[in-house]
Coordinates of C-alpha atoms and ligand atoms in Angstrom, one line a residue:
X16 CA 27.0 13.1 46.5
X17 CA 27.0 12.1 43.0
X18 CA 24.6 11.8 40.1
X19 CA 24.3 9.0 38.5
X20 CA 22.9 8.2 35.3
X21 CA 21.6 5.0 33.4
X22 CA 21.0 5.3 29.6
X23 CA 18.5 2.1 28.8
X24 CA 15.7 1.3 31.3
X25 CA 15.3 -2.2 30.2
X26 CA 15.8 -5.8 32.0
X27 CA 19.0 -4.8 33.0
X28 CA 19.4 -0.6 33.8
X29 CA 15.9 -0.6 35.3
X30 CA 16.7 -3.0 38.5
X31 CA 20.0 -2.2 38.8
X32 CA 19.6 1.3 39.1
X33 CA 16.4 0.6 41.4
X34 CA 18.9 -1.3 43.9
X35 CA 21.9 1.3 43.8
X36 CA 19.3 4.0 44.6
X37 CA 18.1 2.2 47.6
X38 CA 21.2 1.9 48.7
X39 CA 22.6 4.9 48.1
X40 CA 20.2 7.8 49.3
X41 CA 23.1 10.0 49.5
X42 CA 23.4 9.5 45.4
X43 CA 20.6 10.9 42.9
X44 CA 19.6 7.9 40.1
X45 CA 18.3 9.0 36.9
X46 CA 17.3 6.5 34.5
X47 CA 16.7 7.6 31.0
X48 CA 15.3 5.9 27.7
X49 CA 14.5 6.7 24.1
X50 CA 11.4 4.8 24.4
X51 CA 8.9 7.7 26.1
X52 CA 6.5 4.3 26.7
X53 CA 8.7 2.9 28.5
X54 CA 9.5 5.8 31.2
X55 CA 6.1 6.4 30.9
X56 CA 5.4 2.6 32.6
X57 CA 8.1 3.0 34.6
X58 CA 6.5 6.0 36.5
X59 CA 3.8 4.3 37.1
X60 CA 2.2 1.8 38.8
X61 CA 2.3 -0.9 36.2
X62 CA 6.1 -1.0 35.5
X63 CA 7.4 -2.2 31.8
X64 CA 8.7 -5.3 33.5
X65 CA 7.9 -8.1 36.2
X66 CA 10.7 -9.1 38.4
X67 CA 9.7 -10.1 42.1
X68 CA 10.7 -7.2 44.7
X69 CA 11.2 -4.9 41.8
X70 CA 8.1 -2.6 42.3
X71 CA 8.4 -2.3 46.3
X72 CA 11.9 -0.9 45.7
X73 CA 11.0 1.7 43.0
X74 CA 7.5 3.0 45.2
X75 CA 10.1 3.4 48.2
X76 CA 12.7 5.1 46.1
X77 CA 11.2 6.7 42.9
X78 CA 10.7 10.5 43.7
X79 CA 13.0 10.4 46.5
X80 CA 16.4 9.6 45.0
X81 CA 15.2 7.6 41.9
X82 CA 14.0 9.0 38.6
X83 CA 12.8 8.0 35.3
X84 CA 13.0 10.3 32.1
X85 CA 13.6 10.7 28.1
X86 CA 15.6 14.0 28.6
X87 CA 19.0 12.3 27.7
X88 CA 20.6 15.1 27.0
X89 CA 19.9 17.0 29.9
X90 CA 21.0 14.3 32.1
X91 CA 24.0 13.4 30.6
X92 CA 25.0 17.2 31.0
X93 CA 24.2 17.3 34.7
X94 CA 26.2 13.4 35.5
X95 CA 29.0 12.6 37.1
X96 CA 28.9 8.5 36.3
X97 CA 26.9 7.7 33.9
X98 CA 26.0 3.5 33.7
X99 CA 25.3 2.4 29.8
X100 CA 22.8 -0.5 29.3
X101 CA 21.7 -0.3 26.1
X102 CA 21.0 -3.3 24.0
X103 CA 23.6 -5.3 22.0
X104 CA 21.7 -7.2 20.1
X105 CA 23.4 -9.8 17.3
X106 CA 23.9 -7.9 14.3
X107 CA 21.6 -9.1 11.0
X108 CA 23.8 -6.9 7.9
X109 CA 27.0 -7.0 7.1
X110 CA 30.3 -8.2 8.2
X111 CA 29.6 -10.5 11.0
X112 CA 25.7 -11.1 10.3
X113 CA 24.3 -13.2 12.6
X114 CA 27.3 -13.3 15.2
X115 CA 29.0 -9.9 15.9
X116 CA 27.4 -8.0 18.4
X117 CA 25.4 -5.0 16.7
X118 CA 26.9 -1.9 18.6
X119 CA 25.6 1.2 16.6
X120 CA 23.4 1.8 20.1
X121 CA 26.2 1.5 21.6
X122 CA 28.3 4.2 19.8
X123 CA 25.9 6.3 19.5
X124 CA 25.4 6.3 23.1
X125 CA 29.1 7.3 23.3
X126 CA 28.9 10.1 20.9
X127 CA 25.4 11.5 22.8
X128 CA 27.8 11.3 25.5
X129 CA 30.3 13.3 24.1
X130 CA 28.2 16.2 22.7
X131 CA 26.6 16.2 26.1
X132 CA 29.6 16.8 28.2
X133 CA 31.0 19.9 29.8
X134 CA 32.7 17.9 32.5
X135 CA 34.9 14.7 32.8
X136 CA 32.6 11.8 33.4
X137 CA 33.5 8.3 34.4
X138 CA 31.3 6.0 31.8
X139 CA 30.7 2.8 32.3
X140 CA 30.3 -0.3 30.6
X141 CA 26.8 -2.4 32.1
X142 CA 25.9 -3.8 28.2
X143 CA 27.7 -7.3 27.6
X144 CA 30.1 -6.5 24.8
X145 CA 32.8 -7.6 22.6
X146 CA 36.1 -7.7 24.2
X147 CA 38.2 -4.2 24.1
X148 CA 35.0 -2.4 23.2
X149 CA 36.1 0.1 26.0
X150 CA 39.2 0.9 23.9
X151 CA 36.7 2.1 21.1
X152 CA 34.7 3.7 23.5
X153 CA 37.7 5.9 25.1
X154 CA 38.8 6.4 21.5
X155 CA 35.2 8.3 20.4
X156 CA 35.2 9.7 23.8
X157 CA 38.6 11.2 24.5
X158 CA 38.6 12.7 20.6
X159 CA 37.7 15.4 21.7
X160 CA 38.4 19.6 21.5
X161 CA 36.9 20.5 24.4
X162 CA 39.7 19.1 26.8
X163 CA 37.6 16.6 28.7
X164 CA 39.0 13.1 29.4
X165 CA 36.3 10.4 30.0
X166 CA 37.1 7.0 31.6
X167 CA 35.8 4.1 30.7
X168 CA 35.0 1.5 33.1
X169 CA 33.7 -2.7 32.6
X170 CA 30.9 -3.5 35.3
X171 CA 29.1 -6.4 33.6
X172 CA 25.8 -7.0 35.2
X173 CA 25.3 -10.8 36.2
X174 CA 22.0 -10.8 36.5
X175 CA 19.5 -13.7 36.3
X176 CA 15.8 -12.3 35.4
X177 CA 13.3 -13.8 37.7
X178 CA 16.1 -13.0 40.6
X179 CA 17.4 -9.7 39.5
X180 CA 16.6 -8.0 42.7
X181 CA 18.3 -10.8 44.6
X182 CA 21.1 -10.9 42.4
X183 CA 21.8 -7.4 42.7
X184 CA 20.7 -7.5 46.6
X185 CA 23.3 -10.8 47.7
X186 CA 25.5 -10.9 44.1
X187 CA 28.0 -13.8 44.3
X188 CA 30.5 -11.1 43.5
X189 CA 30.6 -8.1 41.1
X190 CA 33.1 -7.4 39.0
X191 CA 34.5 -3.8 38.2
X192 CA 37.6 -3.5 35.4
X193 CA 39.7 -0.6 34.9
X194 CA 42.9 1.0 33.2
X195 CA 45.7 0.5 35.3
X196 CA 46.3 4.2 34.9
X197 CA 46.0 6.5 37.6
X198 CA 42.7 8.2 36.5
X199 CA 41.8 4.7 35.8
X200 CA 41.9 3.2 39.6
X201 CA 40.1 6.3 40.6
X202 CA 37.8 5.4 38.6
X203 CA 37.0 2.1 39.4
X204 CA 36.9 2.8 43.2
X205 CA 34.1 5.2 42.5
X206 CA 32.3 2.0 41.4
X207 CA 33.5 -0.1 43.8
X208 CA 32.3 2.8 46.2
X209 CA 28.8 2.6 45.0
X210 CA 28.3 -1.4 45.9
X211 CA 30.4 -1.5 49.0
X212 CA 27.6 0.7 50.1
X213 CA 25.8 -2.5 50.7
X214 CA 28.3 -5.5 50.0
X215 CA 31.3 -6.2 51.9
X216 CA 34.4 -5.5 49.7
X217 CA 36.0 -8.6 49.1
X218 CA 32.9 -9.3 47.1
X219 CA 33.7 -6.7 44.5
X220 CA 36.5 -8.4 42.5
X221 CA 38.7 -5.5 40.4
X222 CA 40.7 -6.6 37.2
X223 CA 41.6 -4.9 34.0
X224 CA 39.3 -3.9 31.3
X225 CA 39.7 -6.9 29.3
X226 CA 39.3 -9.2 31.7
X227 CA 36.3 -8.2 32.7
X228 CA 35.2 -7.4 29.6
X229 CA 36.2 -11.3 28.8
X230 CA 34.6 -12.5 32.0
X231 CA 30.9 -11.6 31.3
X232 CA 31.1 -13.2 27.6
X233 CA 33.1 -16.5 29.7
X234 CA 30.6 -16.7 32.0
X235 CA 27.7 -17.0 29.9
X236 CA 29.5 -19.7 27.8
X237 CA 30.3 -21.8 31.2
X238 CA 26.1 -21.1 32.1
X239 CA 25.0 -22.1 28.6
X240 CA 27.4 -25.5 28.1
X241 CA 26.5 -27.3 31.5
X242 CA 23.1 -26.7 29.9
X243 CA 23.5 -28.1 26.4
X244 CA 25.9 -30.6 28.0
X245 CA 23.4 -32.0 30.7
X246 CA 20.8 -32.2 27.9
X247 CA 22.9 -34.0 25.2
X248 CA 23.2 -36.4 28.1
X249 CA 19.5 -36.7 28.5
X250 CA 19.3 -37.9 24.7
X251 CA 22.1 -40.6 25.6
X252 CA 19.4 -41.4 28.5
X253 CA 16.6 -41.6 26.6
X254 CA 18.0 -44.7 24.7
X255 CA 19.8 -46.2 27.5
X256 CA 17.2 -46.2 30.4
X257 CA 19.3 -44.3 32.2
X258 CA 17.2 -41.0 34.0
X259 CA 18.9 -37.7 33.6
X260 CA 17.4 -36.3 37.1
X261 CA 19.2 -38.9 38.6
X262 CA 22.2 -38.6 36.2
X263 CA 22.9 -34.5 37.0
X264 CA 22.3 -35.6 40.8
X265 CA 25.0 -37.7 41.0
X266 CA 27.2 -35.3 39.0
X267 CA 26.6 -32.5 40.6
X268 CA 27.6 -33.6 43.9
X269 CA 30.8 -33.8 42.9
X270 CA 32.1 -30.6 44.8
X271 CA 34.2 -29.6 41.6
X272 CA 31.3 -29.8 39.6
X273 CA 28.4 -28.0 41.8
X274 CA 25.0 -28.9 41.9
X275 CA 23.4 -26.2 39.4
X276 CA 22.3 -25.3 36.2
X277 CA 22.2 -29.3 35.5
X278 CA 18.1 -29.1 34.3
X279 CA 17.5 -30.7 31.2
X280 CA 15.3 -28.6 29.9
X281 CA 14.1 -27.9 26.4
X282 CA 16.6 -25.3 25.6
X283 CA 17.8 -22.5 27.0
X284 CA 16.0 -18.9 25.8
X285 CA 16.8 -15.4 27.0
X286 CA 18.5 -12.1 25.6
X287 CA 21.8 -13.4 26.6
X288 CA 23.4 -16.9 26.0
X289 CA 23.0 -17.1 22.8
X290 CA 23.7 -13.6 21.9
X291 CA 26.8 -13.3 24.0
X292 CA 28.3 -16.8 22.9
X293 CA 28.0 -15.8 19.3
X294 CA 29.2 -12.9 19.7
X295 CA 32.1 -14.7 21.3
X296 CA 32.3 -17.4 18.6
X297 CA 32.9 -14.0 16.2
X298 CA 35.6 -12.7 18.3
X299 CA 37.7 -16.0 18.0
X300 CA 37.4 -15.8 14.2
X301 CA 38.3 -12.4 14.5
X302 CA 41.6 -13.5 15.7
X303 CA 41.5 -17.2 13.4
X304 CA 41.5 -19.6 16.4
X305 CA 38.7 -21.5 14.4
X306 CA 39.1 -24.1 16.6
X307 CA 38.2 -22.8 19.4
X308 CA 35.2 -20.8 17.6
X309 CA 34.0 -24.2 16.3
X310 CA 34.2 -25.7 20.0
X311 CA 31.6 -22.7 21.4
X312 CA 29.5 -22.9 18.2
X313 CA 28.5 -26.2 19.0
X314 CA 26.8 -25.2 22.4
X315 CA 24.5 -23.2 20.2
X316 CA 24.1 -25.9 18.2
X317 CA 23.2 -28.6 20.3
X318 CA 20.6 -25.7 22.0
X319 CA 18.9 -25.5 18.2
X320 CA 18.8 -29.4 17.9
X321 CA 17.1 -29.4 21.4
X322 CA 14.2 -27.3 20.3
X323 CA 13.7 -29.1 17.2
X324 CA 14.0 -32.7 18.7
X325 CA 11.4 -31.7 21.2
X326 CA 9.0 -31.1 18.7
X327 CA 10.0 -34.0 16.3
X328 CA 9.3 -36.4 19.7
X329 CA 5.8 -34.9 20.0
X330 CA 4.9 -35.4 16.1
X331 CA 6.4 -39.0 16.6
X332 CA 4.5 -39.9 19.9
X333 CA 1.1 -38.1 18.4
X334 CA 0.9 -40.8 15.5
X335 CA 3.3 -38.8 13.2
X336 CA 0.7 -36.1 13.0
X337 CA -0.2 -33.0 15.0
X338 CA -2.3 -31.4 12.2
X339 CA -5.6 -30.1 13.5
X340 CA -5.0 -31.5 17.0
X341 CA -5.3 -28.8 19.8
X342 CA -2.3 -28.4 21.7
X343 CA -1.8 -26.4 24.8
X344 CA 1.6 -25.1 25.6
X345 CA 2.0 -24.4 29.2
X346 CA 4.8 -21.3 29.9
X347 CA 5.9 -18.9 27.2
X348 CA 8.1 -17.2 29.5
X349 CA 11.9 -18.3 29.1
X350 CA 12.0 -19.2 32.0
X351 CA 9.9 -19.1 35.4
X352 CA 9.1 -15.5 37.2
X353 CA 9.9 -13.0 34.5
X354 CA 7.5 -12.0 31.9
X355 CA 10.1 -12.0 29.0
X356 CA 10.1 -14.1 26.1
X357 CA 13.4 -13.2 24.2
X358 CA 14.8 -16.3 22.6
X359 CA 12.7 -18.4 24.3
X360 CA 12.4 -21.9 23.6
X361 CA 8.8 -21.9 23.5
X362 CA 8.8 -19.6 20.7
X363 CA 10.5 -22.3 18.7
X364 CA 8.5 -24.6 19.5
X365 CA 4.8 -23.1 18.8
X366 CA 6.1 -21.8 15.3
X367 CA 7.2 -25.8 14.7
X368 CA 4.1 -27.1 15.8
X369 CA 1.7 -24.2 13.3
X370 CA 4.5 -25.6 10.2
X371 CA 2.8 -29.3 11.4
X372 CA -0.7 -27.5 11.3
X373 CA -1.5 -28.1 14.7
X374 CA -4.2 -25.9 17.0
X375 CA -1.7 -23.9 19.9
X376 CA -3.0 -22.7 22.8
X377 CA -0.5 -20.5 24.7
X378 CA -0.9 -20.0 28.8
X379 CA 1.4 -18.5 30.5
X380 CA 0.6 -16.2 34.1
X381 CA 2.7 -13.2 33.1
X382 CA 4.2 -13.6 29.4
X383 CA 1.3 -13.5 26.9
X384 CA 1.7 -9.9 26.1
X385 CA 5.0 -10.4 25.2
X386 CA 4.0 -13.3 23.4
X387 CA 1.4 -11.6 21.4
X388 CA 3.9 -9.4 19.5
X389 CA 6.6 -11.9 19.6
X390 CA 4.0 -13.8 17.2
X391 CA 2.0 -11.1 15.7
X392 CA 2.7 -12.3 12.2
X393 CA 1.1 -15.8 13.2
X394 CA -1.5 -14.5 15.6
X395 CA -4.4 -15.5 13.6
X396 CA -3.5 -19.2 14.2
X397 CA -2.0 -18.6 17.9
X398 CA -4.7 -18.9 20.9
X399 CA -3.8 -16.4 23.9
X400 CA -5.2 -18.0 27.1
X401 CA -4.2 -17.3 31.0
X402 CA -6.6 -20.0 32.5
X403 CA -4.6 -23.4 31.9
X404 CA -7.6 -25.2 32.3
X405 CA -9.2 -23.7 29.9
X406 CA -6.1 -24.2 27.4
X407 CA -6.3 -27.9 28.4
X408 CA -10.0 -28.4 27.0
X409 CA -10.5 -30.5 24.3
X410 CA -6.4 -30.7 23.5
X411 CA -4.8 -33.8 22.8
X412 CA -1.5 -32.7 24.6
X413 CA 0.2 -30.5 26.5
X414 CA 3.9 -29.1 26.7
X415 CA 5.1 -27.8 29.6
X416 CA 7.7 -24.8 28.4
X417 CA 8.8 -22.9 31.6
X418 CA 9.1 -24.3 34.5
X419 CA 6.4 -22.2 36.3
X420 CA 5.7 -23.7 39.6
X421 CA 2.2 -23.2 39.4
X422 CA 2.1 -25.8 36.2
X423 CA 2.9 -28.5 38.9
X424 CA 0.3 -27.4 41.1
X425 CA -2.7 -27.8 38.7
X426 CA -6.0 -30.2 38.8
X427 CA -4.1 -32.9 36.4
X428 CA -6.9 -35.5 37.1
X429 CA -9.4 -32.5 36.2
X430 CA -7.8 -31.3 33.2
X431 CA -7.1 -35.0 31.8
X432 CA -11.0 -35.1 31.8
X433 CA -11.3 -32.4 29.9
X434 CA -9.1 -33.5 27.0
X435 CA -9.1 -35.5 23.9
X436 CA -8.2 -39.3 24.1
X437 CA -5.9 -40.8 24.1
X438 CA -4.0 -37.8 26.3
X439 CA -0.1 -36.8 26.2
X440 CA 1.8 -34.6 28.5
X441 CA 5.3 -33.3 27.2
X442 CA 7.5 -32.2 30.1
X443 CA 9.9 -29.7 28.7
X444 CA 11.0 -28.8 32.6
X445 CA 10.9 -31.8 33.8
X446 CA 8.7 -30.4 37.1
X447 CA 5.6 -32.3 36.7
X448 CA 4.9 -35.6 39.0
X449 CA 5.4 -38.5 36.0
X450 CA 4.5 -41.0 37.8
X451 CA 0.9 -39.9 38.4
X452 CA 0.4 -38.4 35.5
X453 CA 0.7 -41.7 34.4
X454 CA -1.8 -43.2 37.0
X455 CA -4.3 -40.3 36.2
X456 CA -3.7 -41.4 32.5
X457 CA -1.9 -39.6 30.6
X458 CA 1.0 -40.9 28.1
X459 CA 3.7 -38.9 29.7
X460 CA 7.4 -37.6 27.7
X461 CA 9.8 -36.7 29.5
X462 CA 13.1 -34.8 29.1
X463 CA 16.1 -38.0 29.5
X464 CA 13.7 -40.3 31.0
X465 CA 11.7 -43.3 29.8
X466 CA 8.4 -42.8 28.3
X467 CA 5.2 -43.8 30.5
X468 CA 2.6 -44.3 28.0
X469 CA -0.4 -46.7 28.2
X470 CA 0.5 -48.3 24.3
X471 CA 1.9 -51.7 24.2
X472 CA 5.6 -51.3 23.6
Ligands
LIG597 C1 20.3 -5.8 27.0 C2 21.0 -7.1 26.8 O1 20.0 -8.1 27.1 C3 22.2 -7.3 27.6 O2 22.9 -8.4 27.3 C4 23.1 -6.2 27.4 O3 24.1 -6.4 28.3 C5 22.4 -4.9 27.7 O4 21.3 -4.8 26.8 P1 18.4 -5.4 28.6 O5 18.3 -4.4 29.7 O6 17.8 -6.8 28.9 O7 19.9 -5.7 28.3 O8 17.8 -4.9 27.2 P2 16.5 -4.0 27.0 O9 15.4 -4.5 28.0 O10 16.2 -4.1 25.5 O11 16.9 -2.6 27.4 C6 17.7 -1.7 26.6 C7 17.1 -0.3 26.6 O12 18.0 0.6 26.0 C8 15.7 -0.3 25.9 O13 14.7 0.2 26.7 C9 16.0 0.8 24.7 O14 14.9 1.6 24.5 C10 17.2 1.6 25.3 N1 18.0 2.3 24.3 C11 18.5 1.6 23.2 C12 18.2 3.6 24.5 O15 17.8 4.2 25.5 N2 19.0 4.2 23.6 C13 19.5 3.6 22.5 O16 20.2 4.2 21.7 C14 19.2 2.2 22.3
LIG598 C1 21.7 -15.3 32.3 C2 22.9 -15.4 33.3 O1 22.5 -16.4 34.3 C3 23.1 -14.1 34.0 O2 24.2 -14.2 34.9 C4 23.5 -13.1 32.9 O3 23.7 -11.8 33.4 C5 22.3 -13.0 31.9 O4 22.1 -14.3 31.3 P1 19.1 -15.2 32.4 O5 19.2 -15.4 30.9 O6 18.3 -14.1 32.9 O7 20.6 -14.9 33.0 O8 18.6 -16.5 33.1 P2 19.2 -18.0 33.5 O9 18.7 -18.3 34.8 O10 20.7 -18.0 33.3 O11 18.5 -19.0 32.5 C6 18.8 -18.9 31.1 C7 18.0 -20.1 30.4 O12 18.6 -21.3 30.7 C8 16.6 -20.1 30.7 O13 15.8 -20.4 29.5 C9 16.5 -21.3 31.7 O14 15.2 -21.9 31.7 C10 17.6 -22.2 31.1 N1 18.1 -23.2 32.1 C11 18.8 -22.7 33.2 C12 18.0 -24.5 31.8 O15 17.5 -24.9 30.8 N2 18.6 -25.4 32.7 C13 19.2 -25.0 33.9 O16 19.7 -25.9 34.6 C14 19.3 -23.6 34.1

């Protein structure tokens, strides 16, 4: 038996930890946070975040082998592996403002760590983090008079919010990196121990430190440009008739290419491309390959230009003006079944339309909260509303944002009534029927697909 600690009980250390417990009874899981409200929610019955599955595993674990707390300290003292997912969030001062990854959590985590100890620990890296961070981290760690050697081991989480239980459940693989060292192996077969509990081996790729350090940052990269690639296509269909559904279809059944992440979509949001490809954009001007800094860059790029053309098309289709016009914004979510809003596009887009003057109303089933104190400082002018219906009365458009399934499923005929004429539909997602939305009425926008508007052309 061993005990394992997480410090940071967010999106990532919170599931995570919930599925290693499950699997691992023989294990004890502590999970412990700075933020008191936090561990508070998590010991209860309303859980600081939504992810489907999420809260049957913690009822059937927490208590048993799971547990949630703020005594760091304590924990730290009594661990044998101790996971670190603390945030790494894009520094704002300094050398490397607005790209470097901010790791003062980070390091202090280490140091806590350090003071902490009485006994060799194996500490490992869940955070997403520059490349040969570990190498810092052994350096704070191992500087030490009290003749305890720490390893330090890479297990970057790939986890996709909305199916982090599944992802952790079936992962496509999971990577563990390690010094070559002696020490080192044993240290990484402790963590590949822990997952083969549940997934057979040859799932659980090993490499060295900086690979998998490397790996995580890569893979986001990859994630983000198929999605800034397929949507710089969808502008090229929007003048040329082509349709960008059709367009990623027929690419992505090309076996090399694979048929996902192809959505045109708005823009991608969440805590992690954008950070991580930054923070890999920094890293290659750290070592002058500014080519190659400049090539990643532009993924960001073309994600910014994707958010503000949405919003320019909806100015542009609404007679050049929005002002005073009530517009409902469907999904504030990043993305569909996860309550977070980090980065996401429909942030962008709401604060454009209030700079235009318009009237948004937000809906979204899980995310308003979040929303709420993502735009506290323009909450006067913001509307807050669950019931899409309700958001859709007396608006002149509507956006669709995330690609919530439920936004397909709606009364369309029921809420065009309801609206201000002439009526326009934006489909950020892409997931709405066009076709009759157009019957019903509407003037419909698609992402990479010709307009269906009742004007003459
Ligand atoms: C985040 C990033 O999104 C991810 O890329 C990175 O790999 C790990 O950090 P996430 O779990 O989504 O992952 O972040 P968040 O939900 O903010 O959780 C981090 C937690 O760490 C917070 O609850 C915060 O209170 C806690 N924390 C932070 C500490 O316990 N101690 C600290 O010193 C700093
Ligand atoms: C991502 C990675 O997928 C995961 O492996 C990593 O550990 C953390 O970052 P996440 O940000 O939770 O996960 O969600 P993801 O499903 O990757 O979606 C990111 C954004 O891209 C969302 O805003 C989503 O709506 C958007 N997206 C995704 C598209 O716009 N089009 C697509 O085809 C796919």
């Amino acid at each position: 038996m061993a005990n394992i600690l997480c410090i940071g009980a967010g999106y990532v250390g919170g599931p995570t930890m919930a599925v290693i417990a499950k699997h691992c009874p023989q294990h004890r899981v502590d999970v412990v946070d700075i933020n008191e409200e936090k561990i508070a929610a998590w010991q209860s019955d309303q859980l600081p975040i939504y992810e489907p599955g999420l809260k049957e595993i913690v009822l059937e674990v927490r208590d048993k082998n799971l547990f949630f707390s703020t005594e760091i300290d304590r924990h730290i003292a009594e661990s044998d592996i101790i996971f670190v997912s603390v945030n790494t969030p894009t520094k704002t001062f300094g050398q490397g403002a607005g790209k470097a990854a901010d790791l003062q959590y980070w390091e202090k985590t280490a140091r806590q760590i350090l003071e902490n100890s009485s006994s060799p620990k194996i500490v490992v890296e869940k955070s997403t983090l520059p490349v040969r961070t570990a190498e810092a981290m052994e350096r704070i760690l191992n500087s030490n008079d009290k003749g305890l050697f720490f390893d330090v081991v890479s297990n970057p989480e790939f986890l996709a919010e909305g199916s982090a239980i599944r992802d952790m459940e079936n992962p496509d693989r999971v990577l563990v990196g390690g010094r070559e060292s002696s020490s080192g192996q044993e240290a990484v077969q402790a963590i590949v121990d822990i997952y083969a509990q549940w997934l057979p081996r040859e799932r659980i790729i090993t490499t060295n430190l900086w690979s998998s350090e490397l790996s995580k940052l890569a893979a986001n990269a990859f994630l983000a440009q198929r999605i800034s690639s397929i949507n710089a296509i969808a502008h090229l269909c929007e003048k040329t008739e082509a349709d960008v559904t059709e367009v990623a279809h027929a690419i992505g059944t090309d076996s090399r290419l694979g048929p996902h992440f192809l959505r045109a979509s708005v823009g991608f949001g969440g805590s992690c491309f954008k950070k991580d490809i930054l923070n890999l954009v920094y890293l290659c001007e750290y070592y002058s390959l500014y080519e190659v800094a400049t090539y990643w860059e532009q993924v960001v790029k073309m994600n910014e230009y994707q958010k503000a053309n949405f919003v320019s098309k909806m100015v542009t289709a609404m007679f050049n003006s929005v002002a005073g016009k009530r517009i409902a914004l469907f999904g504030v979510a990043f993305k569909a079944n996860t309550s977070d809003t980090r980065e996401s596009p429909a942030l962008a887009v709401c604060r454009a339309l209030l700079e235009e003057r318009a009237q948004v109303v937000i809906s979204d089933p899980y995310a308003l909260d979040n929303a709420r104190t993502d735009l506290s400082d323009v909450a006067e002018q913001v509307i807050f509303e669950p019931d899409p219906y309700v958001a859709a009365q007396d608006a002149h458009a509507i956006a669709i944002l995330t690609e919530w399934p439920q936004f397909a499923e709606l009364d369309y005929q029921a809420i065009h009534a309801a609206m201000i004429q002439p009526t326009f539909i934006f489909d950020g997602r892409n997931i709405l029927d066009h076709k009759k939305l157009h019957q019903i009425g509407f003037n419909v926008y698609a992402l990479g697909k010709p307009p269906r508007t009742h004007f003459p052309s």
